[in-house]
Protein backbone atom coordinates (compact mmCIF):
# COMPACT_ATOMS: atom_id res chain seq x y z
CA MET A 1 84.05 88.66 115.51
CA PRO A 2 84.69 89.02 111.86
CA THR A 3 81.94 89.65 109.87
CA ALA A 4 80.05 86.64 108.16
CA GLU A 5 78.91 88.69 105.27
CA LYS A 6 80.20 88.35 101.70
CA VAL A 7 82.97 90.62 100.79
CA THR A 8 83.21 92.07 97.19
CA LEU A 9 86.10 94.32 96.04
CA HIS A 10 85.63 96.34 92.81
CA VAL A 11 88.90 96.84 90.92
CA LEU A 12 90.33 98.48 87.88
CA PRO A 13 93.71 97.41 86.68
CA PRO A 14 96.16 99.13 86.64
CA SER A 15 94.99 101.47 89.73
CA HIS A 16 97.21 101.53 92.57
CA PRO A 17 94.65 102.44 95.07
CA CYS A 18 93.13 99.05 93.93
CA MET A 19 96.23 97.35 94.66
CA THR A 20 96.24 99.03 98.08
CA ALA A 21 92.79 97.59 99.09
CA ARG A 22 93.36 94.17 97.73
CA ALA A 23 97.05 93.95 99.43
CA ALA A 24 95.31 94.70 102.75
CA LEU A 25 92.25 92.43 102.36
CA GLU A 26 94.89 89.39 101.49
CA TYR A 27 97.23 90.48 104.22
CA LYS A 28 94.21 90.14 106.74
CA GLY A 29 93.31 86.60 105.45
CA VAL A 30 89.60 87.97 104.33
CA GLU A 31 87.80 85.78 101.68
CA PHE A 32 86.58 87.93 99.08
CA GLU A 33 85.08 88.20 95.70
CA LEU A 34 87.29 90.20 93.15
CA VAL A 35 85.54 92.14 90.45
CA THR A 36 87.55 93.30 87.51
CA LEU A 37 85.68 96.23 85.80
CA ASP A 38 85.78 97.47 82.03
CA PHE A 39 87.83 100.48 81.24
CA ALA A 40 85.00 101.95 79.29
CA THR A 41 82.26 101.29 81.58
CA PHE A 42 83.65 101.32 85.19
CA GLY A 43 82.64 104.64 86.37
CA ASP A 44 78.91 103.94 85.53
CA THR A 45 79.25 100.56 87.42
CA MET A 46 80.72 102.32 90.26
CA GLU A 47 77.98 104.86 90.59
CA GLN A 48 75.39 102.05 90.60
CA VAL A 49 76.99 100.40 93.28
CA TYR A 50 78.45 103.10 95.24
CA GLY A 51 75.99 106.06 94.79
CA PRO A 52 76.14 109.36 92.72
CA GLY A 53 79.16 110.89 91.94
CA ASN A 54 81.37 107.88 93.35
CA ARG A 55 82.82 106.89 89.97
CA THR A 56 86.45 106.02 90.99
CA VAL A 57 87.90 102.72 92.00
CA PRO A 58 88.20 100.88 94.31
CA GLY A 59 85.09 100.03 96.34
CA MET A 60 84.42 97.11 98.75
CA THR A 61 81.05 95.92 99.88
CA ILE A 62 80.26 93.93 102.91
CA GLY A 63 77.04 92.40 102.70
CA ASP A 64 75.08 95.51 101.10
CA GLN A 65 76.98 98.10 102.75
CA PRO A 66 79.12 99.91 100.07
CA ILE A 67 82.46 101.47 101.31
CA HIS A 68 84.15 103.84 98.69
CA LYS A 69 87.87 104.50 98.31
CA SER A 70 90.91 102.85 99.70
CA VAL A 71 91.39 104.80 102.97
CA ALA A 72 87.78 104.16 103.90
CA ILE A 73 88.42 100.46 102.72
CA LEU A 74 91.65 99.99 105.07
CA GLU A 75 89.67 101.58 108.02
CA ARG A 76 86.81 99.25 107.73
CA ILE A 77 88.82 96.15 107.13
CA ASP A 78 90.61 96.95 110.26
CA ARG A 79 87.58 97.54 112.22
CA GLU A 80 86.37 94.10 111.09
CA TYR A 81 89.32 92.14 111.13
CA PRO A 82 91.16 93.50 114.10
CA GLU A 83 94.12 90.88 114.23
CA ASN A 84 97.20 92.11 112.76
CA PRO A 85 96.15 95.74 112.95
CA LEU A 86 96.89 98.02 109.98
CA TYR A 87 97.20 101.00 112.60
CA PRO A 88 99.50 99.51 115.46
CA GLU A 89 99.92 101.17 118.61
CA PRO A 90 101.75 103.32 119.89
CA VAL A 91 102.43 104.42 116.41
CA GLY A 92 98.50 104.27 114.97
CA GLU A 93 98.03 107.94 114.83
CA ALA A 94 101.12 108.37 112.75
CA VAL A 95 100.45 105.78 110.58
CA ARG A 96 96.95 107.33 109.59
CA GLU A 97 98.73 110.49 109.02
CA ALA A 98 101.25 109.00 106.64
CA GLU A 99 98.52 107.20 104.72
CA LEU A 100 96.44 110.10 104.59
CA TRP A 101 99.58 111.83 102.95
CA ALA A 102 100.22 109.28 100.50
CA ASN A 103 96.69 108.79 99.46
CA GLY A 104 96.82 112.32 98.57
CA ASP A 105 100.01 114.03 97.46
CA LEU A 106 102.01 110.90 96.75
CA GLN A 107 99.09 108.88 95.09
CA ASP A 108 98.30 111.84 92.17
CA LEU A 109 101.86 112.14 91.56
CA GLY A 110 102.64 108.46 90.82
CA ARG A 111 99.40 108.73 88.28
CA ARG A 112 100.70 111.71 86.44
CA LEU A 113 104.25 110.37 86.15
CA SER A 114 103.56 107.07 84.77
CA TRP A 115 100.84 108.16 82.47
CA GLY A 116 102.93 110.99 81.73
CA ALA A 117 105.95 109.00 80.83
CA LEU A 118 103.47 106.56 78.68
CA ARG A 119 102.70 109.43 76.39
CA PHE A 120 106.31 109.73 75.31
CA ARG A 121 106.65 106.08 74.93
CA PRO A 122 103.35 104.76 74.11
CA GLU A 123 104.33 101.28 72.86
CA ALA A 124 105.06 100.46 76.50
CA ALA A 125 101.54 100.25 77.43
CA GLY A 126 101.48 96.63 75.94
CA THR A 127 103.64 95.54 79.07
CA MET A 128 100.69 96.94 81.36
CA ALA A 129 99.56 93.36 81.39
CA GLY A 130 102.55 91.52 81.14
CA GLY A 131 102.62 91.45 77.42
CA GLN A 132 104.95 93.07 74.70
CA PRO A 133 105.46 96.17 73.49
CA LEU A 134 102.76 97.44 71.07
CA ASP A 135 102.90 97.22 67.24
CA PRO A 136 102.30 100.66 65.27
CA ALA A 137 98.44 99.99 65.03
CA GLY A 138 98.29 99.11 68.75
CA THR A 139 100.45 102.28 69.58
CA ASP A 140 97.97 104.34 67.64
CA TYR A 141 95.17 103.19 69.60
CA ALA A 142 97.18 103.57 72.84
CA MET A 143 97.96 107.17 72.15
CA LYS A 144 94.20 107.93 71.77
CA LEU A 145 93.78 106.52 75.40
CA ILE A 146 96.74 108.11 76.73
CA HIS A 147 95.69 111.42 75.29
CA GLY A 148 92.38 111.42 76.99
CA THR A 149 93.80 110.42 80.35
CA TRP A 150 96.24 113.40 80.36
CA LYS A 151 93.03 115.42 79.66
CA TYR A 152 91.30 113.62 82.53
CA HIS A 153 93.86 114.06 85.24
CA GLY A 154 95.03 117.68 84.06
CA ILE A 155 98.46 116.35 83.22
CA SER A 156 100.88 118.73 81.00
CA ALA A 157 104.60 119.00 80.46
CA VAL A 158 104.96 121.53 82.77
CA ARG A 159 103.18 119.51 85.54
CA LEU A 160 105.32 116.77 84.82
CA ALA A 161 108.43 119.13 85.09
CA ASP A 162 107.16 120.32 88.49
CA ASP A 163 106.54 116.70 89.68
CA LEU A 164 109.79 115.76 88.78
CA LYS A 165 111.68 118.38 90.83
CA LEU A 166 109.37 117.47 93.83
CA LEU A 167 109.59 113.80 93.59
CA PRO A 168 112.97 113.33 95.43
CA SER A 169 111.71 115.26 98.75
CA LEU A 170 108.85 112.97 98.70
CA ILE A 171 111.06 109.79 98.56
CA ALA A 172 113.14 111.18 101.19
CA ARG A 173 110.16 111.68 103.27
CA VAL A 174 109.27 107.96 102.91
CA ASP A 175 112.52 107.10 104.03
CA GLY A 176 111.83 109.54 107.47
CA PHE A 177 108.62 107.21 107.88
CA ALA A 178 110.54 104.15 107.79
CA GLU A 179 113.00 105.58 110.21
CA ARG A 180 110.02 106.36 112.64
CA GLY A 181 108.93 102.75 112.45
CA LEU A 182 105.80 103.64 110.56
CA ILE A 183 106.74 101.43 107.57
CA ASP A 184 109.12 98.98 106.44
CA GLY A 185 108.77 96.75 109.79
CA ASN A 186 108.27 93.28 110.36
CA GLN A 187 104.54 93.74 109.91
CA PRO A 188 102.93 96.02 107.51
CA THR A 189 100.77 99.12 108.17
CA ALA A 190 98.36 100.94 106.27
CA ALA A 191 100.91 103.43 105.24
CA ASP A 192 102.95 100.18 104.04
CA PHE A 193 100.10 99.31 101.50
CA GLN A 194 99.27 103.34 100.37
CA ILE A 195 102.86 104.13 99.78
CA GLY A 196 104.19 100.72 98.36
CA ALA A 197 101.45 100.68 95.74
CA THR A 198 102.49 104.16 94.50
CA ALA A 199 106.08 103.29 94.85
CA ARG A 200 105.48 100.23 92.91
CA VAL A 201 104.19 102.57 90.05
CA LEU A 202 106.87 104.68 89.91
CA LEU A 203 109.21 101.78 89.58
CA THR A 204 107.71 101.12 86.15
CA VAL A 205 109.30 104.40 84.96
CA GLY A 206 112.65 103.62 84.01
CA ASP A 207 113.76 107.17 84.25
CA LEU A 208 112.90 106.96 88.22
CA ARG A 209 114.43 103.65 89.30
CA PRO A 210 117.76 105.25 90.03
CA LEU A 211 116.22 107.88 92.39
CA LEU A 212 114.32 105.04 94.16
CA ASP A 213 116.89 102.62 94.30
CA GLY A 214 117.74 101.15 97.69
CA THR A 215 115.09 103.53 99.62
CA ALA A 216 112.36 102.41 101.65
CA ALA A 217 109.91 103.29 98.94
CA GLU A 218 111.33 100.71 96.71
CA ARG A 219 111.90 98.13 99.34
CA ILE A 220 108.02 97.98 100.15
CA ALA A 221 107.26 98.30 96.75
CA LEU A 222 108.86 95.25 95.96
CA ARG A 223 108.02 93.39 99.04
CA PHE A 224 104.24 93.90 98.90
CA PHE A 225 103.67 94.20 95.05
CA PRO A 226 106.21 92.40 93.33
CA ASP A 227 104.31 91.73 90.29
CA TYR A 228 103.33 94.62 88.04
CA GLY A 229 103.57 94.42 84.36
CA LEU A 230 104.00 97.76 83.45
CA ASP A 231 107.68 98.67 82.08
CA ILE A 232 108.25 102.11 80.50
CA PRO A 233 111.78 102.18 79.20
CA ALA A 234 114.24 104.98 80.62
CA GLY A 235 114.18 108.03 78.18
CA ALA A 236 110.60 109.05 78.23
CA PHE A 237 111.54 112.46 80.04
CA PRO A 238 113.98 114.61 79.07
CA GLU A 239 117.33 114.16 80.82
CA ASP A 240 117.53 117.44 82.38
CA TRP A 241 114.15 117.10 83.97
CA VAL A 242 114.94 114.08 85.98
CA VAL A 243 116.44 114.44 89.40
CA ASP A 244 118.33 111.09 90.53
CA GLU A 245 119.54 111.92 94.01
CA LEU A 246 117.60 112.45 97.26
CA PRO A 247 117.94 116.00 99.20
CA ALA A 248 120.02 115.90 102.29
CA THR A 249 117.24 115.99 104.77
CA ALA A 250 113.57 115.55 104.76
CA ASP A 251 110.78 115.83 107.16
CA GLY A 252 109.35 112.40 107.66
């Protein structure tokens, strides 16, 4: 029997792990309260609810039980609400492996590339909530925020250039997951939600759209996360940093 206790999800837009958790809850038909945290204080709030050191989003509570981070949330959702499984047999274990890969390597890279592009086109931060590009005063403020985010996530131009070289092989690997039936099927899996959320963030970067065009990553991103406000115009990254073709083969 599904739990009758209150479910609450704590999020911070535009976090893509938060998008993952929310999409899974909605897919399962779970009634939940969505609590959107303040950017300036979210870390302190998360620690109060989820314990010392747990400052990142998302977090979910079922009654008074805290569940922290998207992988743990999806596992718990699937246990409490087994209908329409997120880890369907006979590919459940492979789906879990793809999800963990996406939650690690792909998720961090998506975060760095989107915030990396914003530093070169800071006025685009105004589109994050579906608005217009920022005016000069707003751009000045955004530059301070973006600079702090670079420092927090260890972003540098050298690291971005390396990420851009690596990205095609990761997108090709996602195509491999689709060929194996782990994502992009009739019913979504946990890997769909984990990979799709990061792919949707990557699609906000105009420089990366040619690479993702027609891929499984693009399909699941637009299928499960059609609305996402951020739009960073092409030209943020130097042209010779960007690779717009997939490798011939990849290990999925």
